[in-house]
Tab-separated table of C-alpha atoms in Angstrom:
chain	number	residue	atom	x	y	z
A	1	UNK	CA	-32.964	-5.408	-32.875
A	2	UNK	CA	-36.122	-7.446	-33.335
A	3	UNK	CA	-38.757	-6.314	-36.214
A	4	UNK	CA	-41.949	-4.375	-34.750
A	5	UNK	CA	-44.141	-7.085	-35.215
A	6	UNK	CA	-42.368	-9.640	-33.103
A	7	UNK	CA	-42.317	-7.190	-30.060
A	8	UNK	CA	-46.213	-6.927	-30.520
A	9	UNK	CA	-46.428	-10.765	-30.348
A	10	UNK	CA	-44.495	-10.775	-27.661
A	11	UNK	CA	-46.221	-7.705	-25.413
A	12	UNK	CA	-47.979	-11.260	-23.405
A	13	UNK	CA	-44.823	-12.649	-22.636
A	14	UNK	CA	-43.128	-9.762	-21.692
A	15	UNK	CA	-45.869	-8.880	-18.910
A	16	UNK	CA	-45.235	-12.628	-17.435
A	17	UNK	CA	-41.436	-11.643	-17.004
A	18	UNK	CA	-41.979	-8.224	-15.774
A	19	UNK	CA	-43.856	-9.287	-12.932
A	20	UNK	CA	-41.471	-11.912	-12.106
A	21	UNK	CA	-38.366	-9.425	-11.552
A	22	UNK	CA	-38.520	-9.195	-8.096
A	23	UNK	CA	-38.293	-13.359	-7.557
A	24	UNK	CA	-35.949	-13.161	-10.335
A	25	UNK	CA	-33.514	-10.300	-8.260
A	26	UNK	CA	-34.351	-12.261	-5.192
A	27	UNK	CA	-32.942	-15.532	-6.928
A	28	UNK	CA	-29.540	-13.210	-8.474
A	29	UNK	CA	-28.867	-12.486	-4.865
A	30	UNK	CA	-28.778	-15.462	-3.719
A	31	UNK	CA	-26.799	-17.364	-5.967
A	32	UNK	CA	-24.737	-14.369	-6.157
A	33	UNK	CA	-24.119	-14.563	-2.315
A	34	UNK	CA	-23.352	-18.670	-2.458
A	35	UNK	CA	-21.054	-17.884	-5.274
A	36	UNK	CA	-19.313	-15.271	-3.620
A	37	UNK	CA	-18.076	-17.124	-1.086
A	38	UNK	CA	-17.764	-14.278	0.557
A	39	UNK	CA	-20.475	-14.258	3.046
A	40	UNK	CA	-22.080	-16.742	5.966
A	41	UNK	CA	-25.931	-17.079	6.427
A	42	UNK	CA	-25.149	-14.150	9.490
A	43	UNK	CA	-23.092	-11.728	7.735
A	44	UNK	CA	-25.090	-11.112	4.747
A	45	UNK	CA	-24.806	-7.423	4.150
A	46	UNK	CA	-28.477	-5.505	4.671
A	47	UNK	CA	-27.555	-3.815	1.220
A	48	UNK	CA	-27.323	-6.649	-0.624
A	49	UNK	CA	-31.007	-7.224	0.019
A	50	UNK	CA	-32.226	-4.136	-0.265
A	51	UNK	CA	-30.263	-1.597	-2.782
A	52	UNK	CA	-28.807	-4.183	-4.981
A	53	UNK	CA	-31.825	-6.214	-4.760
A	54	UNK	CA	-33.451	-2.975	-6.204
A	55	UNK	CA	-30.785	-2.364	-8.765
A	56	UNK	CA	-30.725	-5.733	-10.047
A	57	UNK	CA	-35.189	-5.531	-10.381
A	58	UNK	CA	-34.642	-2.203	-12.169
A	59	UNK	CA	-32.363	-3.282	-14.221
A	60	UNK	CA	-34.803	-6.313	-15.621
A	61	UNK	CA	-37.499	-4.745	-15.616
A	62	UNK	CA	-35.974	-2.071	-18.490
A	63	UNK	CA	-34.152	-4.465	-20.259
A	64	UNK	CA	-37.872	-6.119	-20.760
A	65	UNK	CA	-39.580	-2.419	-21.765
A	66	UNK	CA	-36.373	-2.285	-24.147
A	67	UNK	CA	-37.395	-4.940	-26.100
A	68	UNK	CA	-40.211	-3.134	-27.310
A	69	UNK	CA	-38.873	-0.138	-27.481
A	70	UNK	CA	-35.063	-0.497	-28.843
A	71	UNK	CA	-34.755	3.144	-28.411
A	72	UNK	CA	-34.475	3.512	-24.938
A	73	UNK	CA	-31.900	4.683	-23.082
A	74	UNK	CA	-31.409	2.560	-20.774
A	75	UNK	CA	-28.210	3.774	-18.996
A	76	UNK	CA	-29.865	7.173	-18.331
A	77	UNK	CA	-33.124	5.476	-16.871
A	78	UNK	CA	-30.919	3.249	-14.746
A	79	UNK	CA	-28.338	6.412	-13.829
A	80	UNK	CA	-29.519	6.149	-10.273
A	81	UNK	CA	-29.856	3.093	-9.589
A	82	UNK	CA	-26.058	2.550	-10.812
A	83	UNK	CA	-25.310	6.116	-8.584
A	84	UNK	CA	-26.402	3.652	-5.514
A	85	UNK	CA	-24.361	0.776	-6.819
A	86	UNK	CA	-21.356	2.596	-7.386
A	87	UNK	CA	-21.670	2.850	-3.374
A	88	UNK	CA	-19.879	-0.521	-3.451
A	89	UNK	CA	-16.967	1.024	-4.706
A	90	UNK	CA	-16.765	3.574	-1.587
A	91	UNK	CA	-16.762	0.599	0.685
A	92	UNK	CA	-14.075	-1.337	-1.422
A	93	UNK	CA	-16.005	-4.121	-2.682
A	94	UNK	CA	-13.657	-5.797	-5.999
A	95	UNK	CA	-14.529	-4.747	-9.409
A	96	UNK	CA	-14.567	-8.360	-9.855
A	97	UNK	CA	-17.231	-9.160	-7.241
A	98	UNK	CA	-19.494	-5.700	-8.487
A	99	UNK	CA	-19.217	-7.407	-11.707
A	100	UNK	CA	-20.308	-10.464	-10.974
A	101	UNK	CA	-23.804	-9.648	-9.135
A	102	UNK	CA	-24.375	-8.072	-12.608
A	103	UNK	CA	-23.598	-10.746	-14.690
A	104	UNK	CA	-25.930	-13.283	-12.775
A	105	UNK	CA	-28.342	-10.901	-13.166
A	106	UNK	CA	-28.206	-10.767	-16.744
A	107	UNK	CA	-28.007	-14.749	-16.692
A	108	UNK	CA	-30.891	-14.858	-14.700
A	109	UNK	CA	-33.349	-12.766	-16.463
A	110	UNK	CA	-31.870	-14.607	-19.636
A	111	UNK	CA	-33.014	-18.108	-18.289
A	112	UNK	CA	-36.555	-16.879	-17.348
A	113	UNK	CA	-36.533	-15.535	-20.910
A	114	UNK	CA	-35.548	-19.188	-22.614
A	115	UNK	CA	-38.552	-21.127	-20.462
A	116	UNK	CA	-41.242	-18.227	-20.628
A	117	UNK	CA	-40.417	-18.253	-25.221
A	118	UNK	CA	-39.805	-22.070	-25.944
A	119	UNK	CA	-39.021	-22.132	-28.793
A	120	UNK	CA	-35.547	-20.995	-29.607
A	121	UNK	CA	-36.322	-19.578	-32.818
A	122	UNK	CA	-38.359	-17.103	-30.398
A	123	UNK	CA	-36.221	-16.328	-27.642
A	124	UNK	CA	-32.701	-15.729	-29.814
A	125	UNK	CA	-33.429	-12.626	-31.086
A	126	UNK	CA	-34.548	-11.247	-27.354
A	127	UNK	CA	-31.484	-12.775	-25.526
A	128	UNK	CA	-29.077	-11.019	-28.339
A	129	UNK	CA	-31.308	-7.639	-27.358
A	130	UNK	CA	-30.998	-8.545	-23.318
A	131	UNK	CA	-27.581	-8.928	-23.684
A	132	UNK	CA	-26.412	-5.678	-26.169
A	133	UNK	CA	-28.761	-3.999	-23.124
A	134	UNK	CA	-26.612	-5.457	-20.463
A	135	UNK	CA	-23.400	-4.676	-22.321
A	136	UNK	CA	-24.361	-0.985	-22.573
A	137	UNK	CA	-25.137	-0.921	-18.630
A	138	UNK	CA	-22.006	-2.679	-17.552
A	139	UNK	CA	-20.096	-0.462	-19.774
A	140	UNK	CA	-21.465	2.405	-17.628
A	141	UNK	CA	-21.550	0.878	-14.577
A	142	UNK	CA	-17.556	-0.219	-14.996
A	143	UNK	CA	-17.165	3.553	-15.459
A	144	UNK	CA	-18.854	4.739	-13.106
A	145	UNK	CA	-17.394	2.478	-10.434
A	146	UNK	CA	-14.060	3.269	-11.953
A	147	UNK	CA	-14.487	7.341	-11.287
A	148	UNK	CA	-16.033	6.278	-7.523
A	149	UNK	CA	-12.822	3.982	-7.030
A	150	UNK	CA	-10.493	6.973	-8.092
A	151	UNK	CA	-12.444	9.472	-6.138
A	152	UNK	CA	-12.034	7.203	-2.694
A	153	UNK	CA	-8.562	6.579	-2.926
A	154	UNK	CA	-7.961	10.121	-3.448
A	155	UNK	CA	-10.082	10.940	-0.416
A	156	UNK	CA	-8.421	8.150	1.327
A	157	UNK	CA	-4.771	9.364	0.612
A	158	UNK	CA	-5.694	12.936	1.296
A	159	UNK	CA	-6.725	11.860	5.053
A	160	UNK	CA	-4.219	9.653	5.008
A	161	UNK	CA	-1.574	11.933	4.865
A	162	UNK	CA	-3.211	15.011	6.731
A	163	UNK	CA	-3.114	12.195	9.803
A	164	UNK	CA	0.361	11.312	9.192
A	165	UNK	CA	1.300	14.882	9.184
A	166	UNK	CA	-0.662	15.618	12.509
A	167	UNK	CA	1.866	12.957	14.247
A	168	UNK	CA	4.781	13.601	12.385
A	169	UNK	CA	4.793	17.349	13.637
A	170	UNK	CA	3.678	16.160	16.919
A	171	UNK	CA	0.578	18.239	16.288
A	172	UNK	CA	-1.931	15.723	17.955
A	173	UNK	CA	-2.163	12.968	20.418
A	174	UNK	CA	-2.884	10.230	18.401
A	175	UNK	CA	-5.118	8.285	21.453
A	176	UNK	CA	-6.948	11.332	22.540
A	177	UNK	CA	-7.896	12.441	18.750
A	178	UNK	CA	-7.234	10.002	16.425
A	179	UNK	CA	-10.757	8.549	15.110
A	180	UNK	CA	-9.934	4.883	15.299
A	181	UNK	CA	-7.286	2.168	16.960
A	182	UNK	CA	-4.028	2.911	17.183
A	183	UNK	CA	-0.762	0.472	17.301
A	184	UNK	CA	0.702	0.114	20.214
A	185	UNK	CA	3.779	-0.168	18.787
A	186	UNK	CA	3.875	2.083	15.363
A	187	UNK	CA	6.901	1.921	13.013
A	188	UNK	CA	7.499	4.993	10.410
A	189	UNK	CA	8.749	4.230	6.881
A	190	UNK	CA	9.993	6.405	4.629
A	191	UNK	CA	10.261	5.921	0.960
A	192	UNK	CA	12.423	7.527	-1.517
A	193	UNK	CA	11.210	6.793	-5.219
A	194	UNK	CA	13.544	7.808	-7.964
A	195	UNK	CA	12.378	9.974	-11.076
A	196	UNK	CA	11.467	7.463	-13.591
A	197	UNK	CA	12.141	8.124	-17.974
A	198	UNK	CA	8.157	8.239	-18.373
A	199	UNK	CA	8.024	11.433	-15.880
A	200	UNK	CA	10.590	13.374	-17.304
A	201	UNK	CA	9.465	13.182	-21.108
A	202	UNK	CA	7.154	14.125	-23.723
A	203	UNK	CA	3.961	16.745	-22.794
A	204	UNK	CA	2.745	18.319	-19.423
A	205	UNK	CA	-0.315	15.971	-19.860
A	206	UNK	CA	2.084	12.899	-20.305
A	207	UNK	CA	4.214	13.417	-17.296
A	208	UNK	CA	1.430	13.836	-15.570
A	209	UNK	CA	0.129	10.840	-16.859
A	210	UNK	CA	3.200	9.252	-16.061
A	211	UNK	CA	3.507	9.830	-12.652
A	212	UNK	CA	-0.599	9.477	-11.751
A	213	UNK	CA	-0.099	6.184	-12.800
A	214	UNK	CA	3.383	5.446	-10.905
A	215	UNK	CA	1.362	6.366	-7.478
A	216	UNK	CA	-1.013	4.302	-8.653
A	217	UNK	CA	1.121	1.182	-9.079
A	218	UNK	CA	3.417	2.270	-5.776
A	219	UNK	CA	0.424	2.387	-3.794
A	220	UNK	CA	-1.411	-1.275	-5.051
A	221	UNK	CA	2.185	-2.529	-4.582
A	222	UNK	CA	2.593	-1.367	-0.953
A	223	UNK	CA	-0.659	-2.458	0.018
A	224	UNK	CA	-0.282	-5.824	-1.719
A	225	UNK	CA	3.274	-6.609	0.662
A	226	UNK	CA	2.558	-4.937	3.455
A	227	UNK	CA	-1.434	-5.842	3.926
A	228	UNK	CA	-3.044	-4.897	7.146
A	229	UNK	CA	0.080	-4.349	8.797
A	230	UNK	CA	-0.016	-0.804	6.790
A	231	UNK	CA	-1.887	1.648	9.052
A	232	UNK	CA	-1.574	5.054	7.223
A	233	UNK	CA	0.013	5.287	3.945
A	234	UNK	CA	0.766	9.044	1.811
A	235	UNK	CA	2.279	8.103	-1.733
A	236	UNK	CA	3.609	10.605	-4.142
A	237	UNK	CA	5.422	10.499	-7.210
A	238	UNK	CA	9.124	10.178	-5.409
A	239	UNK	CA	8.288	9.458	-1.750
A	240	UNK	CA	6.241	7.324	0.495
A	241	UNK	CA	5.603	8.154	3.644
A	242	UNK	CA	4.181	5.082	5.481
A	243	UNK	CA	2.940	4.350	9.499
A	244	UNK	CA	2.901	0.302	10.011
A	245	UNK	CA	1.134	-1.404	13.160
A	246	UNK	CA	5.060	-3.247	13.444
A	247	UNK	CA	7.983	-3.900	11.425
A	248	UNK	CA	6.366	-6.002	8.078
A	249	UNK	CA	8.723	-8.838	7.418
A	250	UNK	CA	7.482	-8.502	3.389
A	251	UNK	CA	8.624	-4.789	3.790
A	252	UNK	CA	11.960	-5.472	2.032
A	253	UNK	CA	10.959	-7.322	-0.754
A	254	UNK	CA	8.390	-4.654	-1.586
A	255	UNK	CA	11.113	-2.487	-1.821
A	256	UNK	CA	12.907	-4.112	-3.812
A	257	UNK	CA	9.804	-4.973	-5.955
A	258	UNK	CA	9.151	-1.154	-6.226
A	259	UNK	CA	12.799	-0.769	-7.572
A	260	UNK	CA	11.970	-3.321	-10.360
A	261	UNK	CA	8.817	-1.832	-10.842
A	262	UNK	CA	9.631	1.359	-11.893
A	263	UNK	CA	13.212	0.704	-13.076
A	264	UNK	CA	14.718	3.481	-10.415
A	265	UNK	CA	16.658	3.164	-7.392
A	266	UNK	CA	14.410	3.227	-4.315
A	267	UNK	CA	15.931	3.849	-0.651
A	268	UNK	CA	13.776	3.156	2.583
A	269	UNK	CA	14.223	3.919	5.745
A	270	UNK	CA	12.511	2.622	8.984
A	271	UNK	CA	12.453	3.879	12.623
A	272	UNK	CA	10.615	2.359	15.407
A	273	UNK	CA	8.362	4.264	17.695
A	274	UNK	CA	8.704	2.952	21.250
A	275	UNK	CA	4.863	4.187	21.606
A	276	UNK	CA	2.051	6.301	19.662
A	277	UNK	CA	3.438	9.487	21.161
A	278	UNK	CA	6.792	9.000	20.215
A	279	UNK	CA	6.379	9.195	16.528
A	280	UNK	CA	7.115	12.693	15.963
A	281	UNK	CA	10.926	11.464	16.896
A	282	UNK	CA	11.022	8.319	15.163
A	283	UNK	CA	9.830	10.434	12.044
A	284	UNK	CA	12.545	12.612	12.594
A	285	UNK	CA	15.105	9.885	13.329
A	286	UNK	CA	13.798	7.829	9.878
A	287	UNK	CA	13.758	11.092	7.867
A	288	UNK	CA	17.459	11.527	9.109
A	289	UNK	CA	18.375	8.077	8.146
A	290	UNK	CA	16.636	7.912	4.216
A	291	UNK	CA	19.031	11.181	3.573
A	292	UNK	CA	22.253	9.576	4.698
A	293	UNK	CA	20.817	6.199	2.518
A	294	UNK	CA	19.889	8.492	-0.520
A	295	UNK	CA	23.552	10.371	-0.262
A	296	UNK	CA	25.388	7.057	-0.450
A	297	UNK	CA	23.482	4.917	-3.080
A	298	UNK	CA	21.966	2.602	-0.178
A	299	UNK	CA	18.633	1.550	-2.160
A	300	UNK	CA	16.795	-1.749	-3.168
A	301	UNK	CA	17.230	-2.383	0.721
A	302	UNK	CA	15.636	-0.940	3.946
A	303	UNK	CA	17.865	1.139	6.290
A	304	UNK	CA	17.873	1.501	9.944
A	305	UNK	CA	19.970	3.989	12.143
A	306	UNK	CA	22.186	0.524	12.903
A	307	UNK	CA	22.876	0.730	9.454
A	308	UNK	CA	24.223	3.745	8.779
A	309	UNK	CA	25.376	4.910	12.318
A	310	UNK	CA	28.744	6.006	11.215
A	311	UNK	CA	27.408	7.695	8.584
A	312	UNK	CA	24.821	9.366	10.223
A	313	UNK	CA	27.148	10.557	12.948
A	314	UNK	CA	29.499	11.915	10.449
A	315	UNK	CA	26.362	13.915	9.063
A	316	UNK	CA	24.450	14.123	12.468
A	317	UNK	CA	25.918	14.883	15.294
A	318	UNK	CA	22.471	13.335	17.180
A	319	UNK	CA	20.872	10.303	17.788
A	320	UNK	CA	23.873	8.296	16.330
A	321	UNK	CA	26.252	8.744	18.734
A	322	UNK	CA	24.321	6.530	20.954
A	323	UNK	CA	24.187	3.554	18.370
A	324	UNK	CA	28.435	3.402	18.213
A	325	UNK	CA	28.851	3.971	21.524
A	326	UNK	CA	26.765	1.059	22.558
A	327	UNK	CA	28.368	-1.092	20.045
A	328	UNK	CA	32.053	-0.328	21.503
A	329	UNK	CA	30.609	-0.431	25.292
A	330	UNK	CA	32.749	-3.179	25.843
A	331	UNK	CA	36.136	-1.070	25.138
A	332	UNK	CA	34.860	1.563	27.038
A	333	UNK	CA	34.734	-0.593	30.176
A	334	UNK	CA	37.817	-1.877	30.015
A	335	UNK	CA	40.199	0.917	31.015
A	336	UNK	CA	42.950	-1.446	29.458
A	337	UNK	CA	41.795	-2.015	26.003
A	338	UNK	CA	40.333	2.060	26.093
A	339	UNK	CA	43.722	2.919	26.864
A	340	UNK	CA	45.596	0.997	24.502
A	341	UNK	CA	43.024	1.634	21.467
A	342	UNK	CA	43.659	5.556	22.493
A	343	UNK	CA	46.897	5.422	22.116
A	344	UNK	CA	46.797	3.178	19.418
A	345	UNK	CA	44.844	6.131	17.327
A	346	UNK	CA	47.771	8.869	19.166
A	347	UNK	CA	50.543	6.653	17.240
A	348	UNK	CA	48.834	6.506	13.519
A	349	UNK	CA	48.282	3.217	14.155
A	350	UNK	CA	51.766	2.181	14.722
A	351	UNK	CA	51.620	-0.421	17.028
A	352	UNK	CA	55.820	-0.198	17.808
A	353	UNK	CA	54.916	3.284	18.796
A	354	UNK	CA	51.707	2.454	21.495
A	355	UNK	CA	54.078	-0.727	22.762
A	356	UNK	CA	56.422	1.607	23.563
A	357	UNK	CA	54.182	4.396	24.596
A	358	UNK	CA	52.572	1.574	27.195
A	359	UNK	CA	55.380	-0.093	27.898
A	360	UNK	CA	54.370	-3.666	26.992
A	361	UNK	CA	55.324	-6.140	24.115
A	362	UNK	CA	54.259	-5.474	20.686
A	363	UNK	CA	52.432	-8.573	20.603
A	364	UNK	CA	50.491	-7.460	23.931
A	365	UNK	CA	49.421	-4.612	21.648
A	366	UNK	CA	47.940	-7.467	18.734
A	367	UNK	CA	46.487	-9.165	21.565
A	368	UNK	CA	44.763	-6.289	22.946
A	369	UNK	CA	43.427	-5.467	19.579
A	370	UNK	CA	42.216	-9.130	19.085
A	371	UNK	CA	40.564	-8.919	22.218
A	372	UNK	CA	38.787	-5.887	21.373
A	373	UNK	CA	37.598	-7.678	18.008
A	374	UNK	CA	36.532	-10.394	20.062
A	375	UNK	CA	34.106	-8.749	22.098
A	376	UNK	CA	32.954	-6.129	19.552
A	377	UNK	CA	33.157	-7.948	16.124
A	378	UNK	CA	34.635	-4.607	14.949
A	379	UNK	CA	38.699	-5.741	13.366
A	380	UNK	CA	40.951	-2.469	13.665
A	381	UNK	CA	42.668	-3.715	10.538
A	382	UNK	CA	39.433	-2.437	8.719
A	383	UNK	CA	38.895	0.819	8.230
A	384	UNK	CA	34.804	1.123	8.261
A	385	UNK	CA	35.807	-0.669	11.812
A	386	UNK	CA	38.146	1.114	12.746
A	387	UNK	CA	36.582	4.280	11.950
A	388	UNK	CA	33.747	3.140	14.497
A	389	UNK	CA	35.920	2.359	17.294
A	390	UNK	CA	37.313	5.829	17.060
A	391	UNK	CA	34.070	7.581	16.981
A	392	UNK	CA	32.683	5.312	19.514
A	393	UNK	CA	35.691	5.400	22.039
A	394	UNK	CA	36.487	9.334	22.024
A	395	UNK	CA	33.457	10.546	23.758
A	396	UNK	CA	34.714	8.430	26.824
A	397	UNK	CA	38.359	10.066	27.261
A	398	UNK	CA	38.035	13.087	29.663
């Protein structure tokens, strides 16, 4: 804090640099924007010249009246002026860049400060005041921005998963009422999130803690692998439910990184939507699939119906049944190799017993069967295989 007397001798000075504020916010804006490297000549924001302009003048100007007056609050004078700011954090401008506009500003005035005193012996004692000043506004502006940030994401999520709920039930028609593009071709993803240690123990206020934070860290995470391919995105504690413009080709490694994350086993399940309308099935069909992945330990991976047909059809009598009959269409068109594998199941598996039963060699029978694993990939000496064929193959005997 500098001794009455020196603000006094300095009441001259400090007029000079109050009426230079605006130059000096005009020159923080501008190397603020060539520093940013964020923006062209053309796609300057208006606000930028304009409300932060403003903020950034404001902000100078009462850093200079605090000098001679160390006891004012300069937060609370500057409370609106950081209320507009923190309208950067709405529109998801960085912390890092809403810092930084702040920071030259503070350099700024601190350089017209140094040439307007000389001497050093003069202007030390003000830049130490400047900057405690612009600590104590950053402080609150860091805050602030903070409580905005947590405030829009919540907003966000909450509309977020209202929308996804609308198509998921079939509610709406997402190109007649939607507010915004749509994909063409939209893919659901569902998430499964196990219960980590942290949510489980200690107070209410720590679990809650605990698992605030975990959506937190799910969410950054998703967004980080997935990008702009993520169109709609509801996070809880222990689920995700996700709507992607396609398939992401980084969506299993962020599952996997969300299982090391959080230390938990995490199953996902995906189901393409063949258009916008369709996604109340494919939210069905992907909800169907995450329960059969859940009930058999499938997780650090992503699961499709292909996946998990047999398992689904042994759960589901639905949509599966399609999957494994497609995969043995080739037995079923060959009223030789149906026959045969029919019998095949009659017998136990004996092959004496189908030979004999057909009336052919027993090494026509290990033929047949080779033949079938030739143009399915699926062995009969394997019982996951095996246990396909039959499920696939019944539905075509009268």
């Amino acid at each position: 804090m500098s001794p009455p007397g020196r603000a006094v001798d300095m009441s001259s000075d400090i007029s000079v640099l109050r009426r230079r504020t605006n130059a000096l916010a005009h020159t923080t804006i501008d190397r603020y924007v060539e520093a940013s490297g964020l923006y062209t000549p053309e796609t300057v924001p208006e606000h930028l010249y304009r409300d932060s302009l403003h903020t950034i003048r404001r902000f100078m100007d009462t850093a200079l009246l605090a000098l001679g007056d160390p006891g004012l609050d300069v937060p609370e004078i500057l409370r609106d002026e950081l209320a507009r700011a923190n309208d950067r954090a709405a529109e998801g401008v960085p912390l890092r860049n809403f810092l930084h506009c702040w920071q030259i500003g503070a350099d700024t005035l601190i350089e017209a400060v140094e040439e307007q005193l000389g001497e050093p012996s003069r202007s030390a004692p003000v830049v130490v005041q400047i900057r405690a000043t612009y600590d104590a506004v950053i402080r609150e502006a860091i805050s602030a921005y903070e409580r905005t940030s947590r405030d829009t994401i919540t907003a966000r999520a909450g509309w977020s998963s209202r929308w996804i709920a609308h198509f998921f039930d079939g509610a709406v028609s997402p190109h007649d009422d939607y507010p915004g593009e749509v994909p063409e071709d939209p893919v659901v993803v569902l998430i499964h999130i196990g219960v980590t240690v942290a949510e489980t123990t200690g107070s209410d206020q720590v679990r809650t803690i605990a698992g605030t934070r975990k959506v937190r860290r799910t969410r950054a995470l998703l967004q980080r692998h997935l990008g702009e391919r993520l169109w709609l995105a509801d996070v809880r504690e222990q689920s995700a439910r996700l709507i992607t413009s396609s398939v992401p080709s980084e969506l299993a490694t962020a599952v996997e990184k969300l299982q090391e994350l959080h230390s938990v086993p995490v199953a996902a399940a995906v189901a393409q939507a063949e258009r916008p309308e369709d996604l109340r099935r494919a939210a069905q069909e992907a909800s169907e699939v995450l329960e059969v992945a859940v009930q058999i330990n499938r997780t650090g991976c992503v699961t499709s119906l292909a996946d998990v047909a047999l398992e689904h059809h042994l759960a589901h009598h639905s949509m599966s049944l399609a999957v494994l009959q497609r995969r043995c269409a080739p037995v079923r068109a060959n009223e030789e190799l149906l026959e045969t594998l029919n019998v095949y199941f009659k017998t136990d598996l004996d092959r004496r017993q189908t030979s004999e039963a057909l009336h052919v060699h027993p090494n026509t029978i290990d033929n047949r069967l080779a033949k079938i694993r030739q143009l399915t990939g699926l062995d009969s000496r394997h019982l996951p295989d095996l246990m396909i064929l039959a499920v696939g193959v019944k539905y075509a005997v009268p």
